[in-house]
Coordinates of C-alpha atoms and ligand atoms in Angstrom, one line a residue:
Chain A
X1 CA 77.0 70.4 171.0
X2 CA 80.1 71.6 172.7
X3 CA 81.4 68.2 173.5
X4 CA 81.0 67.5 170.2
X5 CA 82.8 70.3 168.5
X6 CA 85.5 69.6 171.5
X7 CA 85.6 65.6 169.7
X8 CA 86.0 66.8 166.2
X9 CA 89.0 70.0 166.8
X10 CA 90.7 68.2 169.4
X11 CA 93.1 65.9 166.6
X12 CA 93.7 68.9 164.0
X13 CA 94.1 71.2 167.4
X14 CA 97.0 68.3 168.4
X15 CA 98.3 68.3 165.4
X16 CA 99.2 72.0 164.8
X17 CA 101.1 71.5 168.7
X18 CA 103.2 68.9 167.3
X19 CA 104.1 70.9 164.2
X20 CA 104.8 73.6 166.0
X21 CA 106.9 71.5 168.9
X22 CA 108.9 70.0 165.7
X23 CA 109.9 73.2 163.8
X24 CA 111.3 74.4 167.3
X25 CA 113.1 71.3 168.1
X26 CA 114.5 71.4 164.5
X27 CA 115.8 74.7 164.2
X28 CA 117.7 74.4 167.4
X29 CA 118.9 70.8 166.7
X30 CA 120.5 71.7 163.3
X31 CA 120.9 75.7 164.5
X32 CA 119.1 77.1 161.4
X33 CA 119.5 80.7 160.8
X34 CA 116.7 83.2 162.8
X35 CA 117.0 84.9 159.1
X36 CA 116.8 82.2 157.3
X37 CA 113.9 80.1 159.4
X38 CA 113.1 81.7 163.0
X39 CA 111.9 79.1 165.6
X40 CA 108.6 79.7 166.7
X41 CA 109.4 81.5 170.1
X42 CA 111.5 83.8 168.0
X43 CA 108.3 84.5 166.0
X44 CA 106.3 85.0 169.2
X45 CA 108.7 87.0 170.9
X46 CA 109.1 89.5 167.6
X47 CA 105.6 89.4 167.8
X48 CA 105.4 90.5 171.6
X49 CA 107.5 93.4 171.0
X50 CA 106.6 94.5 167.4
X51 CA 102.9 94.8 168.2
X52 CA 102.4 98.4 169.2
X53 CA 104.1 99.6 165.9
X54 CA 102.2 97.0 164.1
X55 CA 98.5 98.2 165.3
X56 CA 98.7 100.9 162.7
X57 CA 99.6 98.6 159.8
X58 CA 97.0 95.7 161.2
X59 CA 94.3 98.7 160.9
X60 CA 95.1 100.4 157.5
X61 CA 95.0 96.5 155.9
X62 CA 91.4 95.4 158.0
X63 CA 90.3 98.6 156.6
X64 CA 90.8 98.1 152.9
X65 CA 89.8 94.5 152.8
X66 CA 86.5 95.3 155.0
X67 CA 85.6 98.6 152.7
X68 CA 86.7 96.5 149.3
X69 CA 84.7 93.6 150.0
X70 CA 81.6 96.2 151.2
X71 CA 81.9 97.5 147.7
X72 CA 83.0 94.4 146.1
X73 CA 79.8 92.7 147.2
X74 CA 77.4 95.7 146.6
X75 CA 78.6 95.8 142.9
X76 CA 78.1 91.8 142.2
X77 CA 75.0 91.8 144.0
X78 CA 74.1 94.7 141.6
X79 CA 75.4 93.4 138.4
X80 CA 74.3 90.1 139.0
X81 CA 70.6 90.8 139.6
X82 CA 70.8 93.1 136.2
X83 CA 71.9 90.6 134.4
X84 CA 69.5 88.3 136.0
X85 CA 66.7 90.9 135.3
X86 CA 67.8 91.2 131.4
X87 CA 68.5 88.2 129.6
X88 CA 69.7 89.8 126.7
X89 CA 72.3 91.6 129.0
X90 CA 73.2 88.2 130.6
X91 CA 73.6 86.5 127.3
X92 CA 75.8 89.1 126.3
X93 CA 77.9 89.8 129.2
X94 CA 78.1 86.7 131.1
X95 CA 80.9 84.9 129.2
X96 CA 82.9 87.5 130.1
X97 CA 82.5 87.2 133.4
X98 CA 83.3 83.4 133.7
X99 CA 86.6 84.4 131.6
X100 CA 87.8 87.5 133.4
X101 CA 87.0 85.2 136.7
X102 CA 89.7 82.8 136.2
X103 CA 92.5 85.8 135.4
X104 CA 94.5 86.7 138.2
X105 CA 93.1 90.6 139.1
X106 CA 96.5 91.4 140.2
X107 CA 98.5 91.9 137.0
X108 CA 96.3 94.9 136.6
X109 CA 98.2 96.1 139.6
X110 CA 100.9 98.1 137.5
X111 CA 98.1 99.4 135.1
X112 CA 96.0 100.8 137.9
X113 CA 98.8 102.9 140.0
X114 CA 99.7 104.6 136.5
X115 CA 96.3 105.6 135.9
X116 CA 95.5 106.6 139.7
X117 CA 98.6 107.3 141.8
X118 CA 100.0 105.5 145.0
X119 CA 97.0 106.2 146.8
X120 CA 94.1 104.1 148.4
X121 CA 92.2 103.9 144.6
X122 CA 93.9 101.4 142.7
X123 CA 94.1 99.2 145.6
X124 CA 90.4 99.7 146.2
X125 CA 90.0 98.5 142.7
X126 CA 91.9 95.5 142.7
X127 CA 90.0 94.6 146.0
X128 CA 86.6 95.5 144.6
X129 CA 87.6 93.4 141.6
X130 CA 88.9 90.4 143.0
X131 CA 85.3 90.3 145.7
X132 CA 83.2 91.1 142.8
X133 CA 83.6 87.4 140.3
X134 CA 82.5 85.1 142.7
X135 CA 79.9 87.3 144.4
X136 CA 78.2 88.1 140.6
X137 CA 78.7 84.6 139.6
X138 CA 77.8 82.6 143.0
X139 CA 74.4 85.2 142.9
X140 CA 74.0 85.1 139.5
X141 CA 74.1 81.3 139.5
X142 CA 71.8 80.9 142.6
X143 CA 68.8 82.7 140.8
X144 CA 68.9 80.8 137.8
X145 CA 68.7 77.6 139.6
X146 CA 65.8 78.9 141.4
X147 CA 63.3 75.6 141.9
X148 CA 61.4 75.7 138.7
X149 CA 58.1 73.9 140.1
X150 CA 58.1 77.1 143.1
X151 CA 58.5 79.3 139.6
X152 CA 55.4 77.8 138.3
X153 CA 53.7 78.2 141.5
X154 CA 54.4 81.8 141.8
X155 CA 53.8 82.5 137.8
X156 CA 50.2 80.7 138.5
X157 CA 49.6 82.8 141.4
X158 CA 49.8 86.0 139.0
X159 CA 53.2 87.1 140.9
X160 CA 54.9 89.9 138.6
X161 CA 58.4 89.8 138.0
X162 CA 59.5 92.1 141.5
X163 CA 57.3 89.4 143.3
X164 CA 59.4 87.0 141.7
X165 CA 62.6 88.0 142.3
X166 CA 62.2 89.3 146.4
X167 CA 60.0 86.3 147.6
X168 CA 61.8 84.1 145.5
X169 CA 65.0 84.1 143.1
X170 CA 66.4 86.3 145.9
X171 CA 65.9 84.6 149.5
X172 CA 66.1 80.7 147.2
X173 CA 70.1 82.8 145.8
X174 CA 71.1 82.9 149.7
X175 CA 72.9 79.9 150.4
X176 CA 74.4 80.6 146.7
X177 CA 75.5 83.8 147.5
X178 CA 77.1 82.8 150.9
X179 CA 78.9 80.3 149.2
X180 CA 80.3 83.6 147.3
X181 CA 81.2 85.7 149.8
X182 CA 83.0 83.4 152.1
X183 CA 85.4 83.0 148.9
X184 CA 85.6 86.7 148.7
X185 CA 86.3 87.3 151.9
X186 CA 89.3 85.5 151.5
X187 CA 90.4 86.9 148.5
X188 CA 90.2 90.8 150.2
X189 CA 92.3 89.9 152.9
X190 CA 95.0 88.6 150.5
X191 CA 94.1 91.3 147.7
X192 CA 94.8 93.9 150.0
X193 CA 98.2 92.8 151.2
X194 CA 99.4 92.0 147.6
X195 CA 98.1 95.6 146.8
X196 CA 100.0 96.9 149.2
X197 CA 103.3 95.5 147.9
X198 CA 102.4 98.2 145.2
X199 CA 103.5 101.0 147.6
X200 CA 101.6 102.4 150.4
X201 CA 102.4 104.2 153.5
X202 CA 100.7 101.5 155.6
X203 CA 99.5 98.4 156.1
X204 CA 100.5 94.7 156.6
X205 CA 102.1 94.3 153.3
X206 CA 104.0 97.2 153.5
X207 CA 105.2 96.1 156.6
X208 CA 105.9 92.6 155.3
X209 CA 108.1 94.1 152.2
X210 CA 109.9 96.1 154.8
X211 CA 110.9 93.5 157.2
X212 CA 112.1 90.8 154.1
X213 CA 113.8 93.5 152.4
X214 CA 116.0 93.8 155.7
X215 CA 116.2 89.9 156.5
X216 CA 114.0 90.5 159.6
X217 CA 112.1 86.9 158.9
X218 CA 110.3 86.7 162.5
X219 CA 109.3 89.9 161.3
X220 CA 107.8 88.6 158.5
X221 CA 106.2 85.2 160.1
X222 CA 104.7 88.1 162.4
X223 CA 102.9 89.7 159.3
X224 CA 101.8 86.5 158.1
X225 CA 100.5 85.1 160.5
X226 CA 98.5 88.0 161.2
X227 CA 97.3 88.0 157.5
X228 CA 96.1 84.8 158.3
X229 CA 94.3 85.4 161.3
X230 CA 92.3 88.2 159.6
X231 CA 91.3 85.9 156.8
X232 CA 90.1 83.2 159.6
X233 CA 88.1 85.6 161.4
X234 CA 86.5 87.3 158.4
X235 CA 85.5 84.0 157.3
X236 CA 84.0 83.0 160.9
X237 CA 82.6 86.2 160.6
X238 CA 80.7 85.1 157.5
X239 CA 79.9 81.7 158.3
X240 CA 78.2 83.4 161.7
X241 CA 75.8 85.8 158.9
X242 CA 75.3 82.3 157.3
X243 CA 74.1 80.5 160.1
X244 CA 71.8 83.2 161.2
X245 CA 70.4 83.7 157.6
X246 CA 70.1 80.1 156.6
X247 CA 68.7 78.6 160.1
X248 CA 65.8 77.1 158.1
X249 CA 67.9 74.6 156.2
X250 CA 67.7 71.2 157.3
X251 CA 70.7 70.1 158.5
X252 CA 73.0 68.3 155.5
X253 CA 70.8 69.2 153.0
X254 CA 72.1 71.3 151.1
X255 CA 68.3 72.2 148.5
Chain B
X1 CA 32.0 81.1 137.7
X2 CA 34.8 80.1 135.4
X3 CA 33.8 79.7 131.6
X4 CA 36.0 78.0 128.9
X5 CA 34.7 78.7 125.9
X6 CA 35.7 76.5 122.8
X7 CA 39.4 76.5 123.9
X8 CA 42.2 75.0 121.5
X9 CA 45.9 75.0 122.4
X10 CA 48.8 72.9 120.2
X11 CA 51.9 73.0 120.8
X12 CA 54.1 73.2 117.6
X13 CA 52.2 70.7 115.4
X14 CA 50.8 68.7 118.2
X15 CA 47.2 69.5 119.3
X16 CA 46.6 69.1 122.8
X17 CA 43.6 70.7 123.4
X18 CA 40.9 70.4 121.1
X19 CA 37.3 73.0 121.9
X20 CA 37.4 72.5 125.5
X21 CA 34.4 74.1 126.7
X22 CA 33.4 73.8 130.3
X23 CA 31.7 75.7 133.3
X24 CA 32.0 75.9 136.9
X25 CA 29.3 77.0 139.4
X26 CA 29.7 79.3 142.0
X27 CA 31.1 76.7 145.1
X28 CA 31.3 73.9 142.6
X29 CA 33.6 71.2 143.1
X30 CA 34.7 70.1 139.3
X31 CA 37.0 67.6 138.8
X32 CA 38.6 66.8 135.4
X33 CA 39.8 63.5 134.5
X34 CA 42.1 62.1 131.8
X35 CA 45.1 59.9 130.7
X36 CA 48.3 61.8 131.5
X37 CA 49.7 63.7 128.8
X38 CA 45.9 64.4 128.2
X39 CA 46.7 68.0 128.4
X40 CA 45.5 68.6 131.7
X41 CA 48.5 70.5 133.2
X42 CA 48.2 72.5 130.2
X43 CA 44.2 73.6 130.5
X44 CA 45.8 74.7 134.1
X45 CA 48.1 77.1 132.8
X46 CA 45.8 78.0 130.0
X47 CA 43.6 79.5 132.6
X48 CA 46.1 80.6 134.4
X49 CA 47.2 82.6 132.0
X50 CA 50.9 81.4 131.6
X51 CA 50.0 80.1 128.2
X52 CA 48.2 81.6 125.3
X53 CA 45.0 79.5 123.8
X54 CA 45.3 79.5 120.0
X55 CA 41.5 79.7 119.5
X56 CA 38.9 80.7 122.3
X57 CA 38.2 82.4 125.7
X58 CA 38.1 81.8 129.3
X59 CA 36.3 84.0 131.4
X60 CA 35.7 84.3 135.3
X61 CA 32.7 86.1 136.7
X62 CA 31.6 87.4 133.0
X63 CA 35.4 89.1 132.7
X64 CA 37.4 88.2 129.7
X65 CA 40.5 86.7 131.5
X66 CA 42.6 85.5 129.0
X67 CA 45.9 85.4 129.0
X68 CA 45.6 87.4 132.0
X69 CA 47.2 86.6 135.5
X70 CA 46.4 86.6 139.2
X71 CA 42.8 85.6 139.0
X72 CA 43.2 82.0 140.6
X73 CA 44.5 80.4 142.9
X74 CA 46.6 77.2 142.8
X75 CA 48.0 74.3 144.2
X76 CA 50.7 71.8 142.3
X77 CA 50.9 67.9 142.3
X78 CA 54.9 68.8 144.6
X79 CA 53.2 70.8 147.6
X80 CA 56.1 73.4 146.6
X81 CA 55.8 75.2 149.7
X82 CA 59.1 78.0 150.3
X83 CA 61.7 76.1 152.6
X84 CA 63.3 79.6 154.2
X85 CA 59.3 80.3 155.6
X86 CA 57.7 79.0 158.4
X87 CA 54.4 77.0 158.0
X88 CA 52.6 80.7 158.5
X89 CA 54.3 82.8 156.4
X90 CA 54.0 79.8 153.6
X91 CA 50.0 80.4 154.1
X92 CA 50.1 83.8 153.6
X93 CA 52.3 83.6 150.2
X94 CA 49.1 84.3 148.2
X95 CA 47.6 86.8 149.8
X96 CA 50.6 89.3 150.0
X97 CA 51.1 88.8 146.2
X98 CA 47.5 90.7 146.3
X99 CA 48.7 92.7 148.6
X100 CA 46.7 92.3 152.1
X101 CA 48.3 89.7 154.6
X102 CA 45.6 88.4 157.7
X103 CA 47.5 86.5 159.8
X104 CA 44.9 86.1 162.6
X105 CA 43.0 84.1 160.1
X106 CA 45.3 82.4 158.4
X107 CA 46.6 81.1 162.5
X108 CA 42.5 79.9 162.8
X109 CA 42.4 78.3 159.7
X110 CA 45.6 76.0 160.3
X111 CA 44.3 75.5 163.9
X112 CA 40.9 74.3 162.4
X113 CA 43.0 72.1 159.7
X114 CA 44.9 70.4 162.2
X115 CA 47.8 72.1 161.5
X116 CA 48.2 74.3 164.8
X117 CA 50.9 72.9 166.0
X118 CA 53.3 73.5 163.4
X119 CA 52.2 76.9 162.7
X120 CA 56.0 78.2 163.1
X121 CA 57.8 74.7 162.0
X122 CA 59.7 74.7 159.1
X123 CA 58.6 72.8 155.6
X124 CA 61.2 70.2 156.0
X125 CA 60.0 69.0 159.4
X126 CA 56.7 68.1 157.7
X127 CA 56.0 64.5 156.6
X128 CA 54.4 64.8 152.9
X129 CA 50.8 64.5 153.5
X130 CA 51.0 67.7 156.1
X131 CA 53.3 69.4 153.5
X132 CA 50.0 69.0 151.1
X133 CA 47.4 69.9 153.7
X134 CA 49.5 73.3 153.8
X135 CA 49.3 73.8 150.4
X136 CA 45.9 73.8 150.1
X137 CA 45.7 75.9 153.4
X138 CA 47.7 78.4 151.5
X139 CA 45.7 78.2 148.3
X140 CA 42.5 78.4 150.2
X141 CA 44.0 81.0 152.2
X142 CA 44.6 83.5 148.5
X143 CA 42.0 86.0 148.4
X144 CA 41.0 84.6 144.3
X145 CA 37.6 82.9 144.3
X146 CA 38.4 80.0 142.2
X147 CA 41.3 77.3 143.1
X148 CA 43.0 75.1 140.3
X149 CA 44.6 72.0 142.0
X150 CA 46.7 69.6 139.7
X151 CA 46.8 66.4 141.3
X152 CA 47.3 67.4 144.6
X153 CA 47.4 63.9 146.1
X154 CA 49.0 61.5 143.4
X155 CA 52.5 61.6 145.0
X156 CA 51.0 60.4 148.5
X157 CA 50.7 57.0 148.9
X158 CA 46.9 55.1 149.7
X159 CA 46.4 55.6 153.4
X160 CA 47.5 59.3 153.5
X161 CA 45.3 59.9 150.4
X162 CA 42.4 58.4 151.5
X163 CA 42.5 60.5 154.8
X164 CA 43.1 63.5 153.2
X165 CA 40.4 63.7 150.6
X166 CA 38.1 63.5 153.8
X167 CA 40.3 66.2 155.7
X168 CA 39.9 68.3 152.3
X169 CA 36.0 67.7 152.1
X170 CA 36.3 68.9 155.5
X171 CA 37.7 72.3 155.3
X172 CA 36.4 72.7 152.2
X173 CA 32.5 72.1 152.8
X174 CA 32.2 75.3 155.1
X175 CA 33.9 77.0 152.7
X176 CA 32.5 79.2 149.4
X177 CA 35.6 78.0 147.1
X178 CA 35.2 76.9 143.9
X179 CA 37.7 74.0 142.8
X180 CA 38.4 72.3 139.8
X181 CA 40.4 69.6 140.7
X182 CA 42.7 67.2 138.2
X183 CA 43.3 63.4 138.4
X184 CA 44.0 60.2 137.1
X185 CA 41.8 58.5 140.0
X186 CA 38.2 57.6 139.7
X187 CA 37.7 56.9 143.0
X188 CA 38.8 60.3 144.1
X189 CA 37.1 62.2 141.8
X190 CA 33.8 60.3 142.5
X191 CA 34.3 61.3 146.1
X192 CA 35.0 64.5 145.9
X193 CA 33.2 65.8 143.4
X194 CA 30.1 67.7 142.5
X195 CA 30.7 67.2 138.6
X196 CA 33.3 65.1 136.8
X197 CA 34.7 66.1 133.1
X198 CA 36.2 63.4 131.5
X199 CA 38.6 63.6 129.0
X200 CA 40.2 62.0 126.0
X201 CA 43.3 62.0 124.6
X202 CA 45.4 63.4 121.5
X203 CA 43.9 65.7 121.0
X204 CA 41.9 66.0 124.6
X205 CA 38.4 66.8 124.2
X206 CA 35.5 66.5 126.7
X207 CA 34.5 62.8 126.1
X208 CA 31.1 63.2 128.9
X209 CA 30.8 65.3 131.8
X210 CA 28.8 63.5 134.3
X211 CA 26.7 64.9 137.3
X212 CA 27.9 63.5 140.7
X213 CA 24.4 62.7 142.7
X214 CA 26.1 62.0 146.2
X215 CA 24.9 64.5 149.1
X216 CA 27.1 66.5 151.2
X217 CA 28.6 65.9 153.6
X218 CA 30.2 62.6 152.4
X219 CA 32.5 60.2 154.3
X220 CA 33.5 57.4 154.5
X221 CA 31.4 54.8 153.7
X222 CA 30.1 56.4 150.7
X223 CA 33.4 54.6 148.8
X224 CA 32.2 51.3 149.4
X225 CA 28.2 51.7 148.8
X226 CA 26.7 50.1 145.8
X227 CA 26.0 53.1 144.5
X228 CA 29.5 54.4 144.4
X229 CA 30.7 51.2 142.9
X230 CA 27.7 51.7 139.8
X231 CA 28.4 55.1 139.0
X232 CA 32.4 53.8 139.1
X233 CA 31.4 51.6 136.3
X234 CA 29.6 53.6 134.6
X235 CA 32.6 55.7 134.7
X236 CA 34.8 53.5 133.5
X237 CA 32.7 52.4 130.4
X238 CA 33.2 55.7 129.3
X239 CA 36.8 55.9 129.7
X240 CA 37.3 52.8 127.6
X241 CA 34.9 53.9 125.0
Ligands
ADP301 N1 55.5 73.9 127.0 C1 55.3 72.8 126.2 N2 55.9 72.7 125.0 C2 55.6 71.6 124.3 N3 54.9 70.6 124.6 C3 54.3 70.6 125.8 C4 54.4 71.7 126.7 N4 53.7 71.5 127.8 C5 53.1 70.3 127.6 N5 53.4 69.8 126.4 C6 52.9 68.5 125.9 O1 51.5 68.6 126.0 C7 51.0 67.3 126.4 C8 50.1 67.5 127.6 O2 50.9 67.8 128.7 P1 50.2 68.0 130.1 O3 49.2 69.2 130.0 O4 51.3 68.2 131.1 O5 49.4 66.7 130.4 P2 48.8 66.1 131.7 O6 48.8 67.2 132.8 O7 47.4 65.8 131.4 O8 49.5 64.9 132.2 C9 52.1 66.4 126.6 O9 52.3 65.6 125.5 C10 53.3 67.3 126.7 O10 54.5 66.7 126.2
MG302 MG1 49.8 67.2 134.6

């Protein structure tokens, strides 16, 4: 198992090194500009002595995402088994959905900070928004695929339509739903340090606008790299909840 | 036991049932045979109650259950059994739709089926004949009186089949079930059953129903005595007539 795992990182892992080793080497050989493109060990060295101010802004952005995805996922849960429960409601509702799915949440921005203010709110919203599309229509689409011939078994078996949905739709939804949230936990992470561009006190994307706006790049490489780590590890963290829920699923089959 | 009592069902302008009217006995074993798209599936989920007869009743110990749910139990052709559940909890399906779960007897009745050591496997780590066996577990396992099986064994292939119509006559001899049982197969309906309804087609309506004489229990041999192979005929002869 371990070996194995060892076998399949060790060339991506190798790769990343040599990137790394070339983007030093380069900005030394041709003496590019720390403001312009910072070598690496500038980056790390920014990082090393940036940290303890940056704690407060790494917090305030793991904070938002975590809470707006909470909520984000609450709601399309919600709305998706409604619509699953109503048909009428789905018809009506769900092209709606698939449309306001592919608009970019973001542009709202503006809209929402006149309406509610500089404060936590809007961004909330925007978080909640951009979790909530693929969560409705990951769950939405795992119930209606729901094996028909296990649908007839149930409906035989006098199962109402509450029996239907917890011992089936639902639990036959999971791997649907996971497929959801791993995209949504992305999207908070990213949703929250776009929202904070808006204006905020803290966070990593105030932090971000702060150091660009003052050409401190390492400064900014610091932020995003962060970003990116939070994204990785929310979506480990997921892919974790996955395993554990889905440990009955053979393994490449995917039905 | 169960009653169907002059039951018609068409679908659109298509009849596909035509009068059915047919009775099982209290621990009967009844199988119904026919060409498929005879209608049989459909006589399944008339008494079921998932579809509404256009003309007659079906009733189950003198109650009117038409078009009403939850009274039988059932077993499909695709064993269907819930891949997220262990063998165990798959068992136990139909009884916590009624509402009251024994586990200790559902555990002794997949020891005494054979099934005892996969009690806490997963579906996909069953071949397809013990996938089958537990869905008949589980259907025998639902509190209902009456079990409806639709072909259980036509997707398994002639030595599983053979093997588990005896395991089936096995479990099922000590038990108080009634079944009615469809399938296209004359030889397993001979062998299993205590009464066999044959059917014809477009619309279906009962052609003969014929008395099985055979004593319980049966193995084996009883497939290739003389006897089997006359009433076979005889079986036949009406099918072609
Ligand atoms: N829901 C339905 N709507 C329309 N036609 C149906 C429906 N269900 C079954 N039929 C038709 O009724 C006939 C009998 O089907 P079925 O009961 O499944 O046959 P069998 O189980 O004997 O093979 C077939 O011709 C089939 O096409
Ligand atoms: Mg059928």
């Amino acid at each position: 198992m371990n070996t194995s795992v060892l076998k399949k990182i060790w060339r991506p892992f190798l790769a990343i090194l040599l990137f790394i080793g070339l983007w030093e080497v380069a900005t030394r050989l041709f003496s590019i500009e720390e403001w312009l493109l910072p070598a690496p060990s500038d980056i790390v060295m920014e990082a090393r002595s940036v940290i303890p101010t940056f704690l407060p802004h790494l917090q305030s952005t793991v904070t938002l995402s975590v809470s707006g995805f909470l909520i984000g996922t609450t709601v399309g849960l919600g709305v998706a088994t409604i619509l699953h429960l109503m048909p009428r409601v789905r018809e009506t509702f769900f092209p709606f959905i698939i449309i306001s799915q592919n608009m970019p949440i973001i542009v709202l921005a503006p809209l929402l900070v006149i309406w509610f203010g500089f404060n936590a709110l809007p961004k909330l919203i925007i978080i909640t928004l951009a979790c909530f599309f693929p969560i409705a229509v990951s769950a939405l689409g795992g119930f209606t695929q729901t094996n028909r011939e296990l649908v007839h078994y149930m409906k035989m078996m006098g199962a109402n339509k509450a029996q239907l949905f917890w011992k089936l739709e639902l639990p036959h939804a999971i791997p649907s739903i996971f497929s959801g949230l791993k995209i949504a936990g992305t999207y908070s992470v990213m949703a929250a340090v776009v929202s904070e561009w808006l204006g905020a006190q803290k966070g990593i994307g105030v932090f971000m606008t702060l150091a660009a706006s003052s050409y401190r790049t390492s400064r900014v490489f610091v932020a995003i790299i962060v970003a990116m780590i939070i994204s990785l590890a929310f979506y480990g963290l997921i892919l974790l909840l996955e395993k554990f829920f889905i440990r009955w699923q053979q393994k490449g089959e995917n039905n | 036991m169960l009653e169907l009592r002059h039951v018609s069902k068409s679908f659109g302008n298509k009849q596909v049932l035509q009068e059915i009217s047919l009775h099982v006995a209290n621990g009967e074993f009844v199988s119904v045979i026919g060409p498929s798209g005879s209608g049989k599936s459909t006589m399944f989920s008339l008494i079921g109650g998932l579809l509404e007869p256009d003309a007659g009743e079906i009733y189950l110990s003198g109650e009117n259950i038409t078009n009403k749910r939850g009274f039988i139990s059932y077993m499909p052709q695709q064993a269907s059994l819930f891949p997220w559940r262990t063998i165990i909890e798959n068992v136990l399906v139909g009884q916590e739709l009624q509402g009251k779960k024994d586990y200790e007897r559902a555990e002794a009745m997949l020891e005494r089926a054979g099934l005892g050591d996969v009690i806490h496997a997963y579906p996909h780590e069953l071949s397809g004949g013990m996938k089958q066996r537990v869905a008949f577990i589980r259907a025998l396992l639902s509190p209902q009186s009456l079990m409806l099986l639709d072909e259980p064994f036509s997707a398994l292939d002639e030595f599983t089949r053979t093997d588990m119509q005896k395991w089936l006559l096995s479990i099922w001899e000590d038990d108080e079930q009634s079944i009615l049982f469809i399938t296209h197969n004359i030889d397993e309906a001979l062998f299993l059953s205590d009464k066999i309804i044959i059917l014809s087609v477009n619309p279906a309506e009962i052609k003969e129903v014929i008395e099985v004489p055979f004593k319980r229990p049966r193995d084996e041999e009883l497939l290739l005595s003389e006897e089997f192979l006359q009433w076979k005929r005889k079986i036949m002869d009406v099918i072609q007539y």
